[in-house]
Amino acid sequence: MKLIVIAVLLCAEAIRVSSDCPTIISRNRWGAKPPKQVQTIRLPVEYVVIHHSATPTCLDEDACSKRLISIQNYHMDVLKYNDISYSFMVGGDGKIYEGVGWNKQGSHTTPQWDSRSIGIGFIGNFTVEPPQKDALDVAQQLIKCGVAIGVVQADYKLLGARSLKPTESPGDALYKEIQNWDGFVRSP
Ligand SMILES: *[C@@H]1O[C@H](CO)[C@@H](O)[C@H](O)[C@H]1NC(C)=O
């Protein structure tokens, strides 16, 4: 009897943890092509890096999927990366799209930082206006999810891409926004 109660409590705990996680549109669903090479990283990561794609945004799954395909093509064919550079992307539709995912090394900063971080790229150019509230919310939910499932350190540091490489990313308006988020630091 005691064992059954414990089992039920454990199940309830597992469900609670996974319900912290937003729905993630898988690579398969948005139409990703396979990576050229895969390098896994050590988890949990210490850093979360926020980027913008500096492309037009997208407002529904169909448009966002097309945008991800074009970003992946550019990263693999022109920039010669192994895959799309980000761990995840956030659409203007308020949905999370899987990039390389939690446990694979992206190419969103430099190898030194890529191996110790996840990179979240907002689809759009957020120099003047920040992303919509539901996009901002779902990105923060994704980070909380990462902590809950043990792939992001509880005391993670959150950075704008501009703190790790010469870039405007994540755009002035989004950079201002993330300064209010948990874990924000100006330099690693
Ligand atoms: C992003 O928007 C800013 C302000 O409108 C513009 O100056 C910049 O060129 C844009 N970036 C890209 C890569 O299009």
Coordinates of N, CA and C and ligand atoms in Angstrom, one line a residue:
M1 N 0.8 -1.2 0.0 CA 0.0 0.0 0.0 C 0.9 1.3 0.0
K2 N 1.9 1.3 0.9 CA 2.8 2.4 1.0 C 3.5 2.6 -0.3
L3 N 3.9 1.5 -0.9 CA 4.7 1.6 -2.2 C 3.8 2.2 -3.3
I4 N 2.5 1.8 -3.3 CA 1.6 2.3 -4.3 C 1.5 3.9 -4.2
V5 N 1.4 4.3 -2.9 CA 1.3 5.7 -2.6 C 2.5 6.5 -3.1
I6 N 3.7 5.9 -2.8 CA 4.9 6.5 -3.3 C 5.0 6.6 -4.8
A7 N 4.6 5.5 -5.4 CA 4.6 5.4 -6.9 C 3.7 6.5 -7.5
V8 N 2.6 6.7 -6.9 CA 1.6 7.7 -7.4 C 2.2 9.1 -7.2
L9 N 2.9 9.3 -6.1 CA 3.5 10.6 -5.8 C 4.6 10.9 -6.8
L10 N 5.4 9.8 -7.1 CA 6.5 10.0 -8.0 C 6.0 10.4 -9.4
C11 N 4.9 9.7 -9.8 CA 4.3 9.9 -11.1 C 3.8 11.4 -11.2
A12 N 3.2 11.8 -10.1 CA 2.6 13.2 -10.1 C 3.8 14.2 -10.2
E13 N 4.9 13.8 -9.6 CA 6.1 14.7 -9.7 C 6.6 14.8 -11.1
A14 N 6.7 13.7 -11.8 CA 7.2 13.6 -13.1 C 6.3 14.5 -14.0
I15 N 5.0 14.4 -13.8 CA 4.0 15.1 -14.7 C 4.1 16.6 -14.4
R16 N 4.3 16.9 -13.1 CA 4.4 18.3 -12.8 C 5.6 19.0 -13.5
V17 N 6.8 18.2 -13.4 CA 8.0 18.7 -14.0 C 7.8 18.9 -15.5
S18 N 7.3 17.9 -16.2 CA 7.2 18.1 -17.7 C 6.1 19.1 -18.0
S19 N 5.2 19.4 -17.2 CA 4.2 20.4 -17.5 C 4.8 21.8 -17.5
D20 N 6.0 22.0 -16.9 CA 6.7 23.2 -17.0 C 7.2 23.5 -18.4
C21 N 7.2 22.5 -19.2 CA 7.8 22.7 -20.5 C 6.8 23.1 -21.6
P22 N 7.1 24.1 -22.4 CA 6.2 24.4 -23.5 C 6.2 23.4 -24.6
T23 N 5.2 23.4 -25.4 CA 5.3 22.5 -26.6 C 6.4 22.9 -27.5
I24 N 7.2 21.9 -28.0 CA 8.3 22.2 -28.9 C 8.0 21.6 -30.2
I25 N 8.0 22.5 -31.2 CA 7.8 22.0 -32.6 C 9.1 21.3 -33.0
S26 N 9.0 20.0 -33.3 CA 10.2 19.2 -33.6 C 10.8 19.5 -34.9
R27 N 12.0 19.1 -35.1 CA 12.7 19.3 -36.4 C 11.9 18.6 -37.5
N28 N 11.5 17.4 -37.2 CA 10.8 16.7 -38.2 C 9.5 17.4 -38.7
R29 N 8.8 18.0 -37.7 CA 7.6 18.7 -38.0 C 7.8 20.0 -38.8
W30 N 8.9 20.7 -38.5 CA 9.1 21.9 -39.3 C 9.9 21.7 -40.6
G31 N 10.4 20.4 -40.7 CA 11.0 20.1 -42.0 C 12.6 20.3 -42.1
A32 N 13.2 20.1 -40.9 CA 14.7 20.2 -40.9 C 15.4 19.2 -41.7
K33 N 16.5 19.5 -42.3 CA 17.3 18.4 -42.9 C 18.3 17.9 -41.9
P34 N 18.9 16.7 -42.1 CA 19.8 16.2 -41.1 C 21.1 17.0 -41.0
P35 N 21.7 17.1 -39.8 CA 22.9 17.8 -39.6 C 24.1 17.1 -40.3
K36 N 25.1 17.9 -40.6 CA 26.3 17.4 -41.3 C 27.1 16.6 -40.2
Q37 N 27.1 17.1 -39.0 CA 27.9 16.5 -37.9 C 27.2 16.9 -36.6
V38 N 27.3 16.0 -35.6 CA 26.7 16.2 -34.3 C 27.7 16.1 -33.2
Q39 N 27.7 17.2 -32.4 CA 28.6 17.1 -31.2 C 27.7 17.3 -30.0
T40 N 27.8 16.4 -29.1 CA 27.0 16.5 -27.9 C 27.7 17.4 -26.9
I41 N 27.0 18.0 -26.0 CA 27.6 18.9 -24.9 C 27.3 18.4 -23.6
R42 N 28.1 18.8 -22.6 CA 27.9 18.4 -21.2 C 26.8 19.1 -20.6
L43 N 25.9 18.4 -20.0 CA 24.7 19.0 -19.3 C 24.8 18.9 -17.8
P44 N 24.3 19.7 -17.0 CA 23.5 20.9 -17.4 C 24.4 22.1 -17.8
V45 N 23.9 22.9 -18.7 CA 24.7 24.0 -19.2 C 24.7 25.2 -18.2
E46 N 25.7 26.0 -18.2 CA 25.8 27.1 -17.3 C 25.2 28.4 -17.9
Y47 N 25.1 28.5 -19.2 CA 24.7 29.8 -19.9 C 23.5 29.6 -20.8
V48 N 22.7 30.6 -20.9 CA 21.6 30.7 -21.8 C 21.9 32.0 -22.6
V49 N 22.0 31.9 -24.0 CA 22.3 33.1 -24.8 C 21.1 33.4 -25.7
I50 N 20.7 34.7 -25.6 CA 19.6 35.1 -26.4 C 20.0 35.9 -27.7
H51 N 19.4 35.5 -28.8 CA 19.7 36.1 -30.1 C 18.5 36.5 -30.8
H52 N 18.6 37.3 -31.8 CA 17.6 37.5 -32.8 C 18.1 37.0 -34.2
S53 N 17.2 36.7 -35.1 CA 17.7 36.2 -36.4 C 18.0 37.3 -37.4
A54 N 17.5 38.5 -37.0 CA 17.6 39.7 -37.9 C 17.1 39.4 -39.3
T55 N 16.0 38.6 -39.3 CA 15.3 38.3 -40.6 C 13.8 38.8 -40.4
P56 N 13.0 38.7 -41.4 CA 11.6 39.0 -41.1 C 11.1 38.0 -40.1
T57 N 10.0 38.4 -39.4 CA 9.4 37.4 -38.4 C 8.4 36.6 -39.1
C58 N 7.6 35.8 -38.4 CA 6.6 34.9 -38.9 C 5.5 34.8 -37.9
L59 N 4.2 34.6 -38.4 CA 3.1 34.7 -37.4 C 2.3 33.4 -37.3
D60 N 2.7 32.4 -38.1 CA 2.0 31.1 -37.9 C 3.0 30.0 -38.2
E61 N 2.5 28.8 -37.9 CA 3.5 27.6 -37.9 C 4.0 27.4 -39.4
D62 N 3.2 27.6 -40.3 CA 3.6 27.4 -41.7 C 4.7 28.4 -42.1
A63 N 4.4 29.6 -41.8 CA 5.4 30.7 -42.1 C 6.7 30.5 -41.3
C64 N 6.6 30.1 -40.0 CA 7.7 30.0 -39.2 C 8.6 28.8 -39.7
S65 N 7.9 27.7 -40.1 CA 8.6 26.5 -40.6 C 9.4 26.9 -41.8
K66 N 8.8 27.6 -42.7 CA 9.5 28.1 -43.9 C 10.7 28.9 -43.5
R67 N 10.5 29.8 -42.6 CA 11.6 30.7 -42.1 C 12.8 29.8 -41.5
L68 N 12.4 28.8 -40.7 CA 13.5 28.0 -40.1 C 14.2 27.2 -41.2
I69 N 13.5 26.7 -42.2 CA 14.2 26.0 -43.3 C 15.2 26.9 -44.0
S70 N 14.8 28.2 -44.2 CA 15.7 29.1 -44.9 C 16.8 29.5 -44.0
I71 N 16.6 29.6 -42.7 CA 17.8 29.9 -41.8 C 18.7 28.7 -41.8
Q72 N 18.1 27.5 -41.7 CA 19.0 26.3 -41.7 C 19.8 26.2 -43.0
N73 N 19.2 26.4 -44.1 CA 19.9 26.4 -45.4 C 21.1 27.4 -45.4
Y74 N 20.8 28.6 -45.0 CA 21.8 29.7 -44.9 C 23.0 29.3 -44.0
H75 N 22.6 28.7 -42.8 CA 23.7 28.4 -41.9 C 24.5 27.2 -42.4
M76 N 23.9 26.2 -43.1 CA 24.6 25.1 -43.5 C 25.3 25.3 -44.9
D77 N 24.6 25.9 -45.8 CA 25.2 26.0 -47.2 C 26.1 27.2 -47.3
V78 N 25.8 28.3 -46.7 CA 26.5 29.6 -46.9 C 27.6 29.7 -45.8
L79 N 27.1 29.6 -44.5 CA 28.1 29.8 -43.4 C 28.9 28.5 -43.1
K80 N 28.4 27.4 -43.7 CA 29.1 26.1 -43.5 C 29.1 25.6 -42.1
Y81 N 28.1 25.9 -41.4 CA 27.9 25.3 -40.1 C 27.4 23.8 -40.2
N82 N 27.4 23.1 -39.2 CA 27.0 21.7 -39.2 C 25.5 21.6 -39.3
D83 N 24.8 22.6 -38.8 CA 23.3 22.5 -38.7 C 22.8 24.0 -38.5
I84 N 21.5 24.1 -38.3 CA 21.0 25.5 -37.9 C 21.8 25.8 -36.6
S85 N 22.1 27.1 -36.4 CA 23.1 27.5 -35.4 C 22.5 27.4 -33.9
Y86 N 21.2 27.6 -33.8 CA 20.6 27.8 -32.5 C 20.1 26.5 -31.9
S87 N 20.0 26.5 -30.5 CA 19.4 25.3 -29.8 C 17.9 25.3 -30.1
F88 N 17.3 26.4 -30.0 CA 15.9 26.6 -30.2 C 15.6 27.9 -30.8
M89 N 14.5 28.0 -31.5 CA 14.0 29.3 -32.0 C 12.6 29.6 -31.5
V90 N 12.3 30.9 -31.4 CA 11.0 31.4 -30.9 C 10.3 32.1 -32.1
G91 N 9.2 31.6 -32.5 CA 8.4 32.2 -33.6 C 7.6 33.4 -33.1
G92 N 7.2 34.3 -34.0 CA 6.3 35.4 -33.8 C 4.9 34.8 -33.5
D93 N 4.7 33.5 -33.6 CA 3.5 32.8 -33.3 C 3.5 32.4 -31.8
G94 N 4.5 32.7 -31.1 CA 4.6 32.3 -29.7 C 4.9 30.9 -29.5
K95 N 5.5 30.2 -30.5 CA 5.8 28.8 -30.3 C 7.3 28.6 -30.4
I96 N 7.8 27.5 -29.7 CA 9.2 27.1 -29.7 C 9.4 26.1 -30.8
Y97 N 10.5 26.3 -31.5 CA 10.9 25.4 -32.6 C 12.3 24.8 -32.2
E98 N 12.4 23.5 -32.4 CA 13.6 22.8 -32.0 C 14.7 23.1 -33.1
G99 N 15.9 23.6 -32.6 CA 17.0 23.8 -33.4 C 17.9 22.5 -33.3
V100 N 19.1 22.7 -32.7 CA 19.9 21.5 -32.5 C 19.4 20.8 -31.2
G101 N 18.6 21.5 -30.4 CA 18.1 20.9 -29.2 C 18.9 21.1 -27.9
W102 N 18.6 20.4 -26.9 CA 19.2 20.7 -25.6 C 20.7 20.2 -25.5
N103 N 20.9 19.0 -26.1 CA 22.2 18.3 -25.7 C 23.2 18.3 -26.9
K104 N 23.0 19.1 -27.9 CA 23.9 19.2 -29.0 C 24.5 20.6 -29.1
Q105 N 25.8 20.7 -29.5 CA 26.4 21.9 -29.6 C 25.9 22.7 -30.8
G106 N 25.5 24.0 -30.5 CA 25.1 24.9 -31.6 C 26.3 25.6 -32.1
S107 N 26.0 26.6 -33.0 CA 27.1 27.4 -33.5 C 26.6 28.9 -33.5
H108 N 26.1 29.3 -32.4 CA 25.5 30.6 -32.3 C 26.4 31.7 -31.7
T109 N 27.5 31.2 -31.1 CA 28.5 32.2 -30.6 C 29.9 31.8 -31.1
T110 N 30.7 31.3 -30.2 CA 32.0 30.8 -30.5 C 32.1 29.4 -29.9
P111 N 32.9 28.5 -30.4 CA 33.0 27.1 -29.8 C 33.1 27.1 -28.3
Q112 N 33.9 28.1 -27.8 CA 34.2 28.2 -26.4 C 32.8 28.3 -25.6
W113 N 31.9 29.1 -26.1 CA 30.7 29.4 -25.4 C 29.6 28.4 -25.9
D114 N 29.6 28.0 -27.2 CA 28.6 27.1 -27.7 C 28.6 25.8 -26.9
S115 N 29.8 25.4 -26.4 CA 29.9 24.1 -25.7 C 29.4 24.2 -24.3
R116 N 29.1 25.4 -23.8 CA 28.6 25.6 -22.4 C 27.3 26.3 -22.3
S117 N 26.6 26.4 -23.4 CA 25.3 27.1 -23.4 C 24.3 26.5 -24.3
I118 N 23.0 27.0 -24.1 CA 22.0 26.9 -25.1 C 21.7 28.2 -25.7
G119 N 21.5 28.3 -27.0 CA 21.2 29.5 -27.7 C 19.8 29.6 -28.2
I120 N 19.1 30.6 -27.7 CA 17.7 30.8 -28.1 C 17.6 31.9 -29.1
G121 N 17.1 31.7 -30.3 CA 17.0 32.7 -31.3 C 15.6 33.1 -31.6
F122 N 15.3 34.4 -31.4 CA 13.9 34.9 -31.7 C 13.9 35.2 -33.2
I123 N 12.9 34.7 -33.9 CA 12.8 35.0 -35.3 C 12.3 36.4 -35.6
G124 N 13.1 37.2 -36.1 CA 12.7 38.6 -36.4 C 13.9 39.5 -36.2
N125 N 13.6 40.8 -36.4 CA 14.6 41.9 -36.1 C 14.1 42.7 -35.0
F126 N 14.7 42.6 -33.8 CA 14.2 43.3 -32.6 C 15.0 44.5 -32.2
T127 N 15.5 45.2 -33.2 CA 16.3 46.4 -32.9 C 15.4 47.5 -32.4
V128 N 14.2 47.7 -33.0 CA 13.3 48.8 -32.7 C 12.2 48.4 -31.7
E129 N 11.5 47.3 -32.1 CA 10.4 46.8 -31.3 C 10.8 45.5 -30.7
P130 N 10.4 45.2 -29.4 CA 10.7 43.9 -28.9 C 9.7 42.8 -29.5
P131 N 9.9 41.5 -29.3 CA 9.0 40.5 -29.7 C 7.6 40.7 -28.9
Q132 N 6.6 40.0 -29.5 CA 5.3 40.0 -28.8 C 5.4 39.3 -27.4
K133 N 4.5 39.7 -26.5 CA 4.5 39.1 -25.2 C 4.5 37.6 -25.1
D134 N 3.7 37.0 -26.0 CA 3.6 35.5 -25.9 C 4.9 34.8 -26.3
A135 N 5.7 35.5 -27.2 CA 7.0 35.0 -27.6 C 8.0 35.1 -26.4
L136 N 7.9 36.3 -25.8 CA 8.8 36.5 -24.6 C 8.5 35.5 -23.5
D137 N 7.2 35.3 -23.3 CA 6.8 34.4 -22.2 C 7.2 33.0 -22.5
V138 N 7.0 32.5 -23.7 CA 7.3 31.1 -24.0 C 8.8 30.8 -23.9
A139 N 9.6 31.8 -24.3 CA 11.1 31.7 -24.2 C 11.5 31.5 -22.7
Q140 N 10.9 32.3 -21.8 CA 11.2 32.2 -20.4 C 10.7 30.8 -19.9
Q141 N 9.6 30.4 -20.4 CA 9.0 29.1 -20.0 C 10.0 28.0 -20.4
L142 N 10.6 28.1 -21.6 CA 11.5 27.1 -22.1 C 12.8 27.0 -21.2
I143 N 13.2 28.2 -20.7 CA 14.4 28.2 -19.8 C 14.0 27.5 -18.5
K144 N 12.9 27.8 -18.0 CA 12.4 27.2 -16.7 C 12.3 25.7 -16.9
C145 N 11.8 25.3 -18.1 CA 11.7 23.9 -18.4 C 13.1 23.2 -18.4
G146 N 14.0 23.9 -19.0 CA 15.4 23.4 -19.0 C 16.0 23.1 -17.6
V147 N 15.7 24.1 -16.7 CA 16.1 23.9 -15.3 C 15.3 22.7 -14.7
A148 N 14.0 22.6 -14.9 CA 13.2 21.6 -14.3 C 13.6 20.2 -14.8
I149 N 14.0 20.0 -16.0 CA 14.4 18.7 -16.5 C 15.9 18.5 -16.3
G150 N 16.6 19.4 -15.7 CA 18.0 19.2 -15.4 C 19.0 19.4 -16.5
V151 N 18.7 20.1 -17.5 CA 19.6 20.4 -18.6 C 20.3 21.8 -18.6
V152 N 19.7 22.6 -17.8 CA 20.2 24.0 -17.5 C 20.4 24.1 -16.0
Q153 N 21.6 24.6 -15.6 CA 21.9 24.8 -14.2 C 20.9 25.7 -13.6
A154 N 20.5 25.4 -12.3 CA 19.5 26.3 -11.6 C 20.0 27.7 -11.5
D155 N 21.4 27.9 -11.3 CA 21.9 29.2 -11.2 C 22.5 29.7 -12.5
Y156 N 21.8 29.4 -13.6 CA 22.3 29.8 -15.0 C 22.5 31.3 -15.1
K157 N 23.4 31.6 -16.0 CA 23.6 33.0 -16.4 C 23.0 33.3 -17.8
L158 N 22.2 34.4 -17.9 CA 21.6 34.7 -19.2 C 22.3 35.9 -19.8
L159 N 22.6 35.7 -21.1 CA 23.4 36.8 -21.7 C 22.8 37.1 -23.1
G160 N 23.0 38.3 -23.5 CA 22.7 38.7 -24.9 C 23.8 38.2 -25.8
A161 N 23.6 37.8 -27.0 CA 24.7 37.4 -27.9 C 25.8 38.4 -28.0
R162 N 25.4 39.7 -27.9 CA 26.4 40.8 -28.1 C 27.5 40.8 -27.0
S163 N 27.2 40.1 -25.9 CA 28.2 40.0 -24.8 C 29.3 38.9 -25.1
L164 N 29.1 38.1 -26.1 CA 30.0 37.0 -26.4 C 30.7 37.1 -27.8
K165 N 30.1 37.9 -28.6 CA 30.8 38.1 -30.0 C 30.4 39.4 -30.5
P166 N 31.1 39.9 -31.5 CA 30.7 41.2 -32.1 C 29.5 41.1 -32.9
T167 N 28.3 41.6 -32.4 CA 27.1 41.5 -33.1 C 26.1 42.5 -32.5
E168 N 25.1 42.9 -33.2 CA 24.0 43.7 -32.7 C 23.0 42.8 -31.9
S169 N 23.0 41.5 -32.2 CA 22.0 40.6 -31.7 C 22.1 40.6 -30.1
P170 N 21.0 40.6 -29.5 CA 19.6 40.3 -30.0 C 18.8 41.5 -30.4
G171 N 19.4 42.6 -30.8 CA 18.7 43.8 -31.1 C 18.5 44.6 -29.9
D172 N 18.6 45.9 -30.0 CA 18.5 46.8 -28.8 C 17.2 46.6 -28.0
A173 N 16.0 46.5 -28.7 CA 14.8 46.4 -28.0 C 14.6 45.1 -27.2
L174 N 15.1 44.0 -27.8 CA 15.0 42.7 -27.1 C 16.1 42.6 -26.0
Y175 N 17.2 43.2 -26.3 CA 18.3 43.3 -25.3 C 17.8 44.0 -24.0
K176 N 17.1 45.1 -24.2 CA 16.6 45.8 -23.1 C 15.6 44.9 -22.3
E177 N 14.8 44.2 -23.0 CA 13.8 43.4 -22.4 C 14.4 42.3 -21.5
I178 N 15.4 41.6 -22.0 CA 16.0 40.5 -21.3 C 16.7 40.9 -20.0
Q179 N 17.0 42.2 -19.9 CA 17.7 42.7 -18.7 C 16.8 42.5 -17.5
N180 N 15.5 42.3 -17.7 CA 14.6 42.0 -16.6 C 14.4 40.5 -16.3
W181 N 15.0 39.7 -17.1 CA 14.8 38.3 -16.9 C 15.7 37.7 -15.8
D182 N 15.3 36.5 -15.3 CA 16.1 35.8 -14.3 C 17.5 35.5 -14.8
G183 N 18.5 35.7 -14.0 CA 19.8 35.2 -14.4 C 20.6 36.2 -15.3
F184 N 20.0 37.3 -15.7 CA 20.6 38.2 -16.6 C 22.0 38.7 -16.1
V185 N 23.0 38.7 -16.9 CA 24.3 39.3 -16.6 C 24.8 40.0 -17.9
R186 N 25.6 41.0 -17.7 CA 26.2 41.7 -18.9 C 27.4 41.0 -19.5
S187 N 28.1 40.3 -18.6 CA 29.3 39.6 -19.1 C 29.4 38.3 -18.3
P188 N 29.9 37.2 -19.0 CA 30.0 35.9 -18.4 C 31.0 35.9 -17.2
Ligands
LIG1 C1 17.3 45.4 -38.3 O1 16.5 46.6 -38.1 C2 17.3 47.8 -38.0 C3 16.4 49.0 -37.7 O2 15.3 49.0 -38.5 C4 18.1 48.0 -39.3 O3 18.9 49.2 -39.2 C5 19.0 46.8 -39.6 O4 19.6 46.9 -40.8 C6 18.1 45.5 -39.6 N1 19.0 44.4 -39.7 C7 19.0 43.5 -40.7 C8 20.0 42.5 -40.7 O5 18.2 43.6 -41.6

